[in-house]
Short mmCIF file of C-alpha atoms in Angstrom, two decimals:
data_model
loop_
_atom_site.label_atom_id
_atom_site.label_comp_id
_atom_site.label_asym_id
_atom_site.label_seq_id
_atom_site.Cartn_x
_atom_site.Cartn_y
_atom_site.Cartn_z
CA MET E 1 124.96 58.41 119.28
CA ILE E 2 121.07 58.51 118.85
CA SER E 3 118.81 57.31 121.59
CA ILE E 4 115.14 57.00 121.12
CA GLN E 5 113.59 56.71 124.70
CA LYS E 6 109.90 55.45 125.04
CA VAL E 7 108.73 57.78 122.30
CA SER E 8 105.06 58.26 121.36
CA LYS E 9 103.69 60.43 118.81
CA ILE E 10 99.98 61.16 118.65
CA TYR E 11 98.47 63.32 116.01
CA PRO E 12 95.12 64.96 117.00
CA SER E 13 92.36 64.64 114.70
CA ARG E 14 91.00 67.71 112.80
CA THR E 15 87.56 66.19 112.46
CA ASN E 16 86.55 64.95 115.83
CA GLN E 17 87.56 61.42 114.89
CA GLU E 18 90.00 59.21 117.00
CA PRO E 19 93.45 60.73 117.25
CA THR E 20 96.14 58.94 115.23
CA CYS E 21 98.83 57.18 117.06
CA ALA E 22 101.89 57.33 114.57
CA LEU E 23 104.42 55.95 117.33
CA ASP E 24 103.80 53.93 120.38
CA ASN E 25 106.31 53.79 123.10
CA VAL E 26 109.23 53.09 120.73
CA SER E 27 112.89 52.75 122.26
CA PHE E 28 116.16 51.92 120.61
CA ASP E 29 119.80 53.17 120.27
CA VAL E 30 121.82 53.84 117.22
CA GLY E 31 125.66 53.74 117.80
CA GLU E 32 128.39 55.53 115.70
CA LYS E 33 129.26 54.25 112.31
CA GLU E 34 126.12 51.97 112.23
CA PHE E 35 123.92 51.25 109.39
CA VAL E 36 120.13 50.75 110.43
CA SER E 37 117.25 50.16 108.26
CA ILE E 38 113.85 50.93 109.64
CA VAL E 39 111.14 49.13 107.76
CA GLY E 40 107.46 48.86 107.96
CA ARG E 41 104.46 49.36 105.65
CA SER E 42 103.25 52.92 104.68
CA GLY E 43 101.84 54.32 107.83
CA ALA E 44 103.94 52.43 110.22
CA GLY E 45 105.70 55.54 111.48
CA LYS E 46 109.21 55.47 109.73
CA THR E 47 108.86 59.26 108.56
CA THR E 48 107.54 60.26 111.76
CA LEU E 49 110.49 58.68 113.59
CA LEU E 50 112.93 60.44 111.28
CA LYS E 51 111.25 63.76 111.65
CA LEU E 52 111.41 63.40 115.27
CA ILE E 53 115.41 62.77 115.08
CA LEU E 54 115.62 66.03 112.82
CA ALA E 55 113.45 67.98 115.42
CA ASN E 56 110.87 68.58 112.65
CA GLU E 57 108.12 67.18 114.92
CA THR E 58 108.01 66.94 118.71
CA PRO E 59 107.12 63.91 120.46
CA SER E 60 103.86 63.44 122.48
CA LYS E 61 105.83 61.27 125.11
CA GLY E 62 109.35 60.31 125.52
CA ASN E 63 112.84 61.73 124.56
CA VAL E 64 115.12 61.77 121.57
CA ILE E 65 118.68 62.06 122.29
CA PHE E 66 121.33 63.08 119.76
CA GLY E 67 124.98 63.43 120.85
CA GLY E 68 123.91 63.42 124.48
CA LYS E 69 121.28 66.12 124.12
CA ASP E 70 117.59 66.08 124.12
CA VAL E 71 116.64 67.51 120.63
CA HIS E 72 113.48 68.71 121.60
CA GLN E 73 114.99 70.81 124.56
CA ILE E 74 117.11 72.76 121.87
CA LYS E 75 115.89 76.28 121.31
CA LYS E 76 114.38 77.03 118.00
CA SER E 77 117.19 79.50 117.10
CA GLN E 78 119.80 76.59 117.90
CA LEU E 79 118.14 74.00 115.78
CA SER E 80 120.13 74.82 112.90
CA CYS E 81 123.43 73.67 114.66
CA LEU E 82 121.76 70.17 115.35
CA ARG E 83 120.57 70.02 111.64
CA GLN E 84 124.11 70.79 110.48
CA ARG E 85 125.26 67.56 111.98
CA ILE E 86 122.59 65.62 109.95
CA GLY E 87 122.41 64.88 106.35
CA VAL E 88 118.83 64.17 105.09
CA VAL E 89 117.86 62.38 101.98
CA PHE E 90 114.06 62.93 101.11
CA GLN E 91 111.85 60.58 98.99
CA ASP E 92 110.85 63.50 96.97
CA TYR E 93 114.27 64.97 96.57
CA LYS E 94 113.34 68.28 97.91
CA LEU E 95 116.01 70.18 95.63
CA PHE E 96 115.98 73.87 94.97
CA ASN E 97 114.39 74.13 91.66
CA SER E 98 116.00 77.45 90.89
CA LYS E 99 119.55 76.38 91.76
CA THR E 100 121.88 74.18 89.80
CA ALA E 101 123.10 70.63 91.09
CA HIS E 102 126.31 72.36 92.06
CA GLU E 103 124.35 75.30 93.87
CA ASN E 104 122.09 72.76 95.65
CA VAL E 105 125.07 70.94 96.99
CA ALA E 106 126.97 74.07 97.70
CA TYR E 107 124.10 75.61 99.57
CA VAL E 108 124.66 73.36 102.77
CA MET E 109 128.28 74.50 102.87
CA GLU E 110 127.22 78.11 102.43
CA VAL E 111 124.91 77.67 105.46
CA MET E 112 127.68 76.41 107.50
CA GLY E 113 130.03 79.41 106.62
CA ALA E 114 132.53 77.33 104.41
CA ASP E 115 134.83 79.49 102.40
CA GLU E 116 134.53 79.83 98.59
CA ARG E 117 137.69 77.86 98.08
CA GLU E 118 136.53 74.95 100.07
CA ILE E 119 133.15 74.88 98.30
CA GLN E 120 135.05 74.95 94.89
CA ARG E 121 137.10 72.13 95.91
CA ASP E 122 134.51 69.97 97.76
CA VAL E 123 131.41 70.24 95.55
CA PRO E 124 132.76 68.94 92.40
CA GLN E 125 134.45 66.13 94.26
CA ILE E 126 131.09 64.90 95.82
CA LEU E 127 129.24 65.36 92.46
CA ASP E 128 132.00 63.10 90.99
CA LEU E 129 131.45 60.59 93.74
CA VAL E 130 127.75 60.41 93.13
CA GLY E 131 128.51 60.27 89.36
CA LEU E 132 127.19 63.77 88.46
CA GLY E 133 130.39 65.57 87.68
CA ASP E 134 129.29 66.50 84.13
CA LYS E 135 125.60 67.57 85.42
CA ALA E 136 126.92 70.16 87.85
CA ASN E 137 125.40 73.07 86.12
CA ASN E 138 122.05 71.28 85.16
CA PHE E 139 118.96 72.56 86.94
CA PRO E 140 116.80 69.90 88.83
CA ASP E 141 113.96 69.94 86.06
CA GLU E 142 116.96 68.93 83.62
CA LEU E 143 117.88 65.84 85.46
CA SER E 144 116.16 62.25 85.87
CA GLY E 145 114.71 60.90 89.16
CA GLY E 146 117.82 59.08 89.80
CA GLU E 147 120.01 61.84 89.05
CA LYS E 148 117.93 64.21 91.47
CA GLN E 149 118.24 61.85 94.10
CA ARG E 150 122.05 61.56 93.69
CA VAL E 151 122.17 65.44 93.98
CA GLY E 152 120.20 64.94 97.24
CA ILE E 153 122.52 62.35 98.53
CA ALA E 154 125.51 64.77 97.57
CA ARG E 155 123.69 67.55 99.50
CA ALA E 156 123.23 65.28 102.62
CA LEU E 157 126.82 64.36 102.39
CA ILE E 158 128.77 67.28 101.57
CA HIS E 159 129.31 68.70 105.02
CA ARG E 160 130.52 65.25 106.38
CA PRO E 161 127.59 64.85 108.77
CA ASP E 162 127.64 62.56 111.96
CA VAL E 163 124.63 60.72 110.45
CA ILE E 164 122.48 60.53 107.34
CA LEU E 165 118.83 60.03 107.48
CA ALA E 166 117.51 58.67 104.31
CA ASP E 167 113.77 58.77 104.02
CA GLU E 168 112.55 56.23 101.28
CA PRO E 169 115.24 57.44 99.00
CA THR E 170 114.33 54.92 96.49
CA GLY E 171 110.58 55.28 96.82
CA ASN E 172 110.35 57.17 93.35
CA LEU E 173 112.91 55.21 91.42
CA ASP E 174 113.26 52.23 89.02
CA PRO E 175 114.97 49.11 90.32
CA TYR E 176 118.17 50.12 88.25
CA HIS E 177 118.45 53.54 89.90
CA THR E 178 117.41 52.01 93.30
CA HIS E 179 120.48 49.71 93.23
CA GLY E 180 122.75 52.73 92.42
CA ILE E 181 121.37 54.86 95.41
CA ILE E 182 121.71 52.09 97.87
CA GLU E 183 125.10 51.25 96.71
CA LEU E 184 126.00 54.89 97.37
CA LEU E 185 124.60 54.83 100.85
CA VAL E 186 126.48 51.70 101.70
CA LYS E 187 129.55 53.47 100.29
CA ILE E 188 128.86 56.37 102.60
CA TYR E 189 128.54 54.10 105.48
CA SER E 190 131.75 52.22 104.79
CA MET E 191 133.54 55.63 104.75
CA GLY E 192 132.45 56.08 108.67
CA THR E 193 129.12 57.72 108.56
CA THR E 194 126.06 56.53 110.54
CA VAL E 195 123.18 55.88 108.08
CA ILE E 196 119.52 55.32 109.02
CA LEU E 197 117.53 54.23 106.03
CA ALA E 198 113.81 54.20 106.15
CA THR E 199 112.27 52.13 103.55
CA HIS E 200 109.60 49.49 102.59
CA ASP E 201 111.69 47.98 99.75
CA LYS E 202 111.96 44.33 100.62
CA ALA E 203 114.70 43.51 98.06
CA VAL E 204 116.80 46.38 99.28
CA ILE E 205 116.66 45.12 102.84
CA ASN E 206 117.33 41.45 102.07
CA LYS E 207 120.40 42.37 100.05
CA LEU E 208 121.85 44.65 102.61
CA GLY E 209 122.06 42.26 105.39
CA LYS E 210 122.54 44.87 108.24
CA ARG E 211 120.57 45.93 111.16
CA VAL E 212 116.78 46.15 110.61
CA ILE E 213 114.04 47.65 112.97
CA THR E 214 110.71 46.72 111.95
CA LEU E 215 107.78 49.19 112.92
CA GLU E 216 104.04 48.17 112.65
CA ASN E 217 101.20 50.37 113.55
CA GLY E 218 103.66 52.68 115.29
CA LYS E 219 105.05 49.99 117.44
CA LEU E 220 108.51 48.44 117.20
CA ILE E 221 108.09 44.78 116.85
CA ARG E 222 111.56 43.66 115.73
CA ASP E 223 115.03 44.69 116.11
CA GLU E 224 117.74 42.41 114.61
CA GLU E 225 121.45 42.69 113.89
CA LYS E 226 121.33 40.97 110.61
CA GLY E 227 117.83 41.30 109.88
CA ARG E 228 115.37 40.76 106.79
CA PHE E 229 112.31 42.21 105.62
CA ILE E 230 109.35 40.08 107.12
CA CYS E 231 105.98 41.14 106.52
CA MET O 1 129.68 87.34 109.00
CA LEU O 2 130.61 89.40 105.86
CA VAL O 3 130.78 86.16 103.74
CA SER O 4 127.24 85.27 104.73
CA PHE O 5 126.08 88.87 104.04
CA ARG O 6 127.70 88.70 100.52
CA ARG O 7 126.22 85.29 99.84
CA ILE O 8 122.90 86.23 100.92
CA ILE O 9 122.95 89.39 98.57
CA LYS O 10 124.19 87.02 95.78
CA MET O 11 121.32 84.51 96.41
CA GLY O 12 118.83 87.20 96.38
CA TRP O 13 119.91 88.52 93.23
CA LYS O 14 120.17 85.13 91.50
CA GLU O 15 116.54 84.20 92.70
CA PHE O 16 115.35 87.51 91.47
CA SER O 17 116.96 87.00 88.04
CA ARG O 18 116.07 83.30 87.68
CA ASN O 19 112.36 83.89 88.56
CA MET O 20 112.17 86.72 86.17
CA GLY O 21 108.37 86.33 85.28
CA LEU O 22 107.31 86.36 88.98
CA SER O 23 109.82 89.16 89.79
CA MET O 24 108.30 91.20 86.60
CA ALA O 25 104.87 90.68 88.08
CA THR O 26 105.70 91.80 91.50
CA ILE O 27 107.51 94.87 90.05
CA PHE O 28 104.41 95.78 88.04
CA ILE O 29 102.02 95.61 91.09
CA MET O 30 104.74 97.45 93.15
CA THR O 31 104.90 100.28 90.49
CA MET O 32 101.18 100.75 90.74
CA VAL O 33 101.31 101.11 94.49
CA ILE O 34 104.31 103.55 94.52
CA SER O 35 102.51 105.43 91.56
CA LEU O 36 99.35 105.64 93.82
CA ALA O 37 101.57 106.94 96.76
CA THR O 38 103.25 109.45 94.37
CA MET O 39 99.76 110.50 93.10
CA LEU O 40 98.61 111.40 96.55
CA PHE O 41 102.02 113.26 97.33
CA ILE O 42 101.31 115.44 94.03
CA LEU O 43 97.73 115.75 94.44
CA ASN O 44 97.97 117.06 97.98
CA PRO O 45 99.72 120.31 97.26
CA VAL O 46 97.36 120.68 93.99
CA SER O 47 94.32 120.39 96.07
CA LYS O 48 95.84 122.80 98.65
CA LYS O 49 96.55 125.33 96.10
CA ILE O 50 92.94 125.10 94.60
CA VAL O 51 91.59 125.36 98.07
CA SER O 52 93.97 128.43 98.99
CA ASP O 53 93.03 130.06 95.73
CA VAL O 54 89.30 129.84 96.49
CA GLU O 55 89.93 131.07 100.11
CA LYS O 56 91.90 134.00 98.64
CA ARG O 57 88.90 134.96 96.64
CA VAL O 58 86.78 135.55 99.80
CA ASP O 59 86.81 138.87 101.49
CA VAL O 60 84.51 141.24 103.37
CA SER O 61 83.80 144.60 101.50
CA VAL O 62 82.80 147.60 103.57
CA TYR O 63 81.18 150.25 101.44
CA PHE O 64 81.25 154.08 102.78
CA GLU O 65 78.47 156.63 102.54
CA GLU O 66 78.91 158.93 99.41
CA ASP O 67 79.51 161.77 101.53
CA ALA O 68 82.29 160.30 103.70
CA LEU O 69 85.48 162.03 103.69
CA GLU O 70 88.50 160.10 102.20
CA GLN O 71 90.51 161.02 105.37
CA ASP O 72 87.70 159.36 107.59
CA ILE O 73 87.91 156.29 105.40
CA ILE O 74 91.62 156.10 105.82
CA ASP O 75 91.35 156.76 109.56
CA ALA O 76 88.70 153.81 109.59
CA LYS O 77 91.25 151.70 107.59
CA THR O 78 94.07 152.35 110.20
CA GLU O 79 91.56 151.42 113.01
CA ILE O 80 90.37 148.34 111.12
CA ALA O 81 93.88 147.30 110.49
CA ARG O 82 94.43 147.03 114.29
CA ILE O 83 92.00 144.30 114.59
CA PRO O 84 93.99 141.30 115.22
CA GLU O 85 91.72 139.08 113.01
CA VAL O 86 92.60 141.20 109.96
CA LYS O 87 95.20 140.00 107.67
CA GLU O 88 94.88 142.50 104.78
CA ILE O 89 93.03 145.60 104.19
CA GLU O 90 92.87 147.51 100.89
CA TYR O 91 91.20 150.78 100.24
CA ILE O 92 89.49 151.34 96.87
CA SER O 93 88.38 154.94 96.10
CA LYS O 94 85.23 155.94 94.23
CA ASP O 95 87.51 156.56 91.17
CA GLN O 96 89.24 153.28 91.36
CA ALA O 97 86.09 151.47 91.78
CA LEU O 98 84.95 152.98 88.44
CA GLU O 99 88.34 152.25 86.76
CA ILE O 100 88.15 148.72 87.82
CA PHE O 101 84.49 148.43 86.58
CA ILE O 102 85.27 149.92 83.26
CA ASP O 103 88.21 147.77 82.77
CA LYS O 104 86.40 144.62 83.75
CA HIS O 105 83.47 145.36 81.35
CA LYS O 106 85.26 147.24 78.42
CA ASP O 107 83.89 144.56 75.96
CA ASP O 108 80.30 145.14 77.14
CA PRO O 109 79.22 148.40 75.11
CA VAL O 110 75.73 148.18 76.75
CA LEU O 111 77.03 148.55 80.29
CA ILE O 112 79.87 151.06 79.19
CA GLU O 113 77.09 153.05 77.49
CA SER O 114 74.59 153.18 80.30
CA LEU O 115 77.24 154.30 82.76
CA THR O 116 78.13 157.22 80.24
CA GLU O 117 74.49 158.13 80.09
CA LEU O 118 74.33 158.02 83.98
CA GLY O 119 76.69 161.05 84.07
CA TYR O 120 78.25 160.40 87.48
CA ASN O 121 80.22 157.93 89.35
CA PRO O 122 77.77 155.61 90.99
CA PHE O 123 80.44 153.58 92.94
CA PHE O 124 81.06 153.96 96.62
CA ALA O 125 84.51 153.97 98.13
CA SER O 126 85.22 150.70 99.95
CA LEU O 127 87.57 148.76 102.01
CA ASN O 128 88.37 145.04 101.06
CA ILE O 129 89.19 143.14 104.22
CA LYS O 130 90.79 139.63 104.24
CA ALA O 131 90.84 137.62 107.62
CA TRP O 132 93.56 135.04 108.58
CA SER O 133 90.94 132.21 108.65
CA PRO O 134 87.49 131.75 107.37
CA SER O 135 85.87 131.46 110.60
CA GLN O 136 87.08 135.14 111.62
CA TYR O 137 84.91 136.92 109.01
CA GLU O 138 81.71 136.96 111.08
CA GLN O 139 83.78 138.62 113.94
CA VAL O 140 85.47 141.12 111.70
CA ALA O 141 81.84 141.90 110.20
CA ASN O 142 80.51 142.26 113.87
CA LEU O 143 83.51 144.51 114.96
CA LEU O 144 82.88 146.80 111.83
CA GLU O 145 79.53 147.53 112.62
CA THR O 146 80.26 148.45 116.39
CA GLY O 147 83.19 150.57 115.52
CA SER O 148 83.61 154.41 115.91
CA PHE O 149 83.25 154.69 112.07
CA LYS O 150 80.10 152.85 112.05
CA ASP O 151 78.23 155.97 111.00
CA ILE O 152 80.04 156.46 107.73
CA ILE O 153 79.61 153.08 106.69
CA SER O 154 76.75 152.36 104.05
CA LYS O 155 76.90 148.69 104.09
CA VAL O 156 79.01 145.70 105.03
CA ASP O 157 78.98 143.21 102.25
CA TYR O 158 79.23 140.03 104.27
CA TYR O 159 75.76 139.25 105.45
CA GLN O 160 74.71 139.22 101.79
CA ARG O 161 77.51 136.75 100.95
CA LYS O 162 77.49 134.84 104.22
CA SER O 163 75.70 131.64 103.01
CA VAL O 164 77.97 131.62 99.87
CA VAL O 165 81.13 132.06 101.86
CA GLU O 166 80.17 129.32 104.28
CA LYS O 167 79.30 126.97 101.45
CA VAL O 168 82.58 127.83 100.07
CA PHE O 169 84.53 127.07 103.07
CA ALA O 170 82.48 123.88 103.81
CA LEU O 171 83.23 122.67 100.24
CA THR O 172 86.89 123.40 100.77
CA ASP O 173 86.91 121.56 104.20
CA GLY O 174 85.09 118.67 102.50
CA VAL O 175 87.75 118.53 99.68
CA ASN O 176 90.48 118.37 102.36
CA ASN O 177 88.61 115.67 104.34
CA ILE O 178 87.78 113.64 101.32
CA GLY O 179 91.39 113.86 100.22
CA LEU O 180 92.67 112.70 103.78
CA PHE O 181 90.06 109.91 103.69
CA LEU O 182 90.88 108.80 100.11
CA SER O 183 94.54 108.94 100.84
CA VAL O 184 94.12 106.59 103.87
CA ILE O 185 91.80 104.20 102.01
CA LEU O 186 93.93 103.99 98.84
CA GLY O 187 97.17 103.57 100.96
CA LEU O 188 95.62 100.75 102.91
CA ILE O 189 94.47 99.14 99.64
CA ALA O 190 97.97 99.70 98.08
CA ILE O 191 99.78 98.22 101.13
CA LEU O 192 97.46 95.22 101.14
CA ILE O 193 97.92 94.48 97.29
CA ALA O 194 101.71 94.86 97.65
CA PHE O 195 101.77 92.64 100.72
CA ASN O 196 99.66 89.98 99.10
CA THR O 197 101.70 89.78 95.89
CA VAL O 198 104.89 89.37 97.78
CA ARG O 199 103.10 86.78 99.94
CA ILE O 200 101.95 84.85 96.89
CA ALA O 201 105.51 85.11 95.55
CA ILE O 202 106.91 83.66 98.72
CA TYR O 203 104.02 80.96 99.06
CA ASN O 204 105.71 79.42 95.85
CA SER O 205 108.78 78.93 97.92
CA GLU O 206 107.21 77.42 100.92
CA GLU O 207 108.59 73.80 100.54
CA GLU O 208 112.00 75.18 99.57
CA ILE O 209 111.99 77.18 102.70
CA ALA O 210 111.11 74.16 104.83
CA THR O 211 113.93 72.31 102.98
CA MET O 212 116.41 75.17 103.80
CA ARG O 213 115.43 74.92 107.49
CA LEU O 214 115.86 71.10 107.51
CA VAL O 215 119.40 71.11 106.08
CA GLY O 216 120.40 73.47 108.63
CA ALA O 217 120.02 77.09 107.44
CA SER O 218 119.37 79.58 110.29
CA ASN O 219 116.28 81.71 110.04
CA SER O 220 118.48 84.88 109.00
CA PHE O 221 120.10 82.81 106.16
CA VAL O 222 116.66 81.78 104.92
CA ARG O 223 115.21 85.27 105.21
CA GLY O 224 118.11 87.30 104.05
CA PRO O 225 117.60 86.38 100.14
CA PHE O 226 114.03 87.12 100.31
CA ILE O 227 114.65 90.66 101.85
CA VAL O 228 117.23 91.17 99.33
CA GLN O 229 114.65 90.34 96.54
CA GLY O 230 112.08 92.66 98.32
CA ILE O 231 114.74 95.42 98.24
CA VAL O 232 115.71 94.90 94.46
CA ILE O 233 111.98 94.71 93.42
CA GLY O 234 111.05 97.85 95.43
CA SER O 235 113.92 99.90 94.14
CA ILE O 236 113.34 98.95 90.51
CA ALA O 237 109.49 99.71 90.94
CA ALA O 238 110.47 103.03 92.58
CA LEU O 239 112.80 104.14 89.73
CA ILE O 240 110.22 103.02 87.06
CA THR O 241 107.59 105.01 88.90
CA PHE O 242 109.95 107.94 89.18
CA VAL O 243 110.52 108.01 85.05
CA ILE O 244 106.60 107.63 84.86
CA THR O 245 105.97 110.58 87.09
CA PHE O 246 108.34 112.71 85.36
CA ALA O 247 106.83 111.87 82.02
CA LEU O 248 103.29 112.19 83.21
CA SER O 249 103.76 115.51 85.07
CA TYR O 250 105.50 117.04 82.15
CA GLY O 251 102.77 115.80 79.88
CA LEU O 252 100.02 116.78 82.02
CA ASP O 253 101.52 120.36 82.65
CA VAL O 254 101.45 121.18 79.03
CA ARG O 255 97.85 120.16 78.63
CA LEU O 256 96.73 121.82 81.94
CA SER O 257 98.57 124.95 81.45
CA SER O 258 95.67 126.57 79.41
CA LEU O 259 93.17 125.44 81.98
CA ALA O 260 94.79 126.27 85.15
CA PRO O 261 98.07 128.37 84.50
CA GLU O 262 98.77 128.93 88.07
CA ILE O 263 98.94 125.15 89.11
CA SER O 264 102.24 123.52 87.58
CA ILE O 265 102.35 119.80 88.38
CA PHE O 266 105.74 119.65 86.69
CA ASN O 267 106.92 122.43 89.01
CA ILE O 268 105.71 120.67 91.83
CA PHE O 269 107.47 117.52 90.76
CA LEU O 270 110.67 119.52 89.98
CA SER O 271 110.65 121.42 93.44
CA ASN O 272 110.07 117.85 95.33
CA LEU O 273 112.49 115.88 92.97
CA PHE O 274 114.66 114.26 95.67
CA LEU O 275 111.83 114.18 98.31
CA LEU O 276 109.64 112.37 95.81
CA LEU O 277 112.42 109.92 94.85
CA LEU O 278 113.20 109.24 98.58
CA ILE O 279 109.48 108.68 99.17
CA GLN O 280 109.08 106.38 96.25
CA LEU O 281 112.33 104.50 97.22
CA ALA O 282 111.03 104.34 100.92
CA VAL O 283 107.59 103.12 99.81
CA GLY O 284 108.94 100.50 97.35
CA ILE O 285 111.76 99.13 99.37
CA GLY O 286 109.72 99.37 102.93
CA LEU O 287 106.75 97.52 101.42
CA GLY O 288 109.02 94.95 99.64
CA VAL O 289 111.10 94.33 102.94
CA ILE O 290 108.12 94.45 105.47
CA SER O 291 106.00 92.23 103.20
CA SER O 292 108.68 89.64 102.78
CA CYS O 293 109.48 89.60 106.48
CA ILE O 294 105.75 89.14 107.49
CA ALA O 295 105.10 86.55 104.66
CA ILE O 296 108.00 84.47 105.50
CA ARG O 297 107.60 84.43 109.17
CA LYS O 298 104.98 81.74 108.83
CA TYR O 299 107.23 79.41 106.80
CA LEU O 300 110.16 79.67 109.24
CA ARG O 301 108.49 77.88 112.20
CA ILE O 302 109.96 74.54 111.24
#
């Protein structure tokens, strides 16, 4: 489904210093209905990798293939079609502050041209699924961190994407909420959606017992089917 | 397509009403900008009226010898009227000149008394000539001095007034040029202020715009609600300005009527009512939409 082929990403320096190498010749494949965790310290290149899949960054070398297409050969005007096949969960939630929880989730369906009846049927269902059925009309600043992230997950999930990219979704949450969010991602995976989770949370990875790709200084150093977080 | 269009309008309206503080601030700035455009629109006919009033007061007077026959003067008038540069010509006989003088100075007993003591009519018959444009007066004056009737002319009252006439026209030209210059400068300032206000408003949404793109929204779906907001803000600002203009022009008219009765700002407002509303809406909506489009372009590159 996703193929990362010899991808490097080098950020040029703005102050005449050495350019930063965020990813160095990274290659791996992610199949359909797979749960993959990408782990590594801060700055290891996890977020850059997800940005490359989302075509939010362009690789300095190599190719990122999604559904048989090189995502960086897709025209800017067609990028929205690619992104509609992906659900994204951000560490800092990135909710629309002037929209309610319901409207935040409905936005993605509206973008895709879903009709009003569908929206009214699906959004409450997904909010119930993430345990926020009673907070549908609350604005993001009326929600806790965990609730915000659950709205973020509902938004990523509502249009039944082929894959969910979760970039440090528990980074801003306490252990109690972390557990809830990871359980939710596993639930989504068990319903047949590919999940790529970027995290540096050792406890989360060790508990999952699924495929783990470890990055260090931009290099892929480990790719294990039932991996653990090894520093 | 229609569903998206309806959604974009709904989203734009919601964004506008939920960010009331920012919307009001933008409306306030837009109102000032449209007021400025309106002021320039209204002041333009006012300054033109003042300039044309001044120009109307300028003419060339030809005074005839005391013994010149009235028929000769009328013949001269017919001949002068044939000069293409002449727009208007008026004959004032000796008696009319006396009447005008008495009427003008009836409140000044010393002047009237000295005229009575003089015992005869000291005024000359004259022709008042108006040219089509200020630059033609010199030509007209030259033609008068070389015409067949030059022997009965006592004096052409142009050379004496030449410097004053030239100064008046230099001044009216100056007023027009300064008006044009100020219009351009103020217009540019107004556009920049409006543009920057909208830009700051959109800058607050920079991160949200990026997120919209990342969750799969097309550029037009992201841009649409901002354009709708621009239209709503521009329209409200235009309507507020229209009401302010109505009240101000009425109020000013009452106060100015004693100073300059021939200039009625309220009449200018009334006779250009629809054009003015159209200009105000065009400036408001145009600035709102164009500023939104330019400001958002930068954030859509994701």
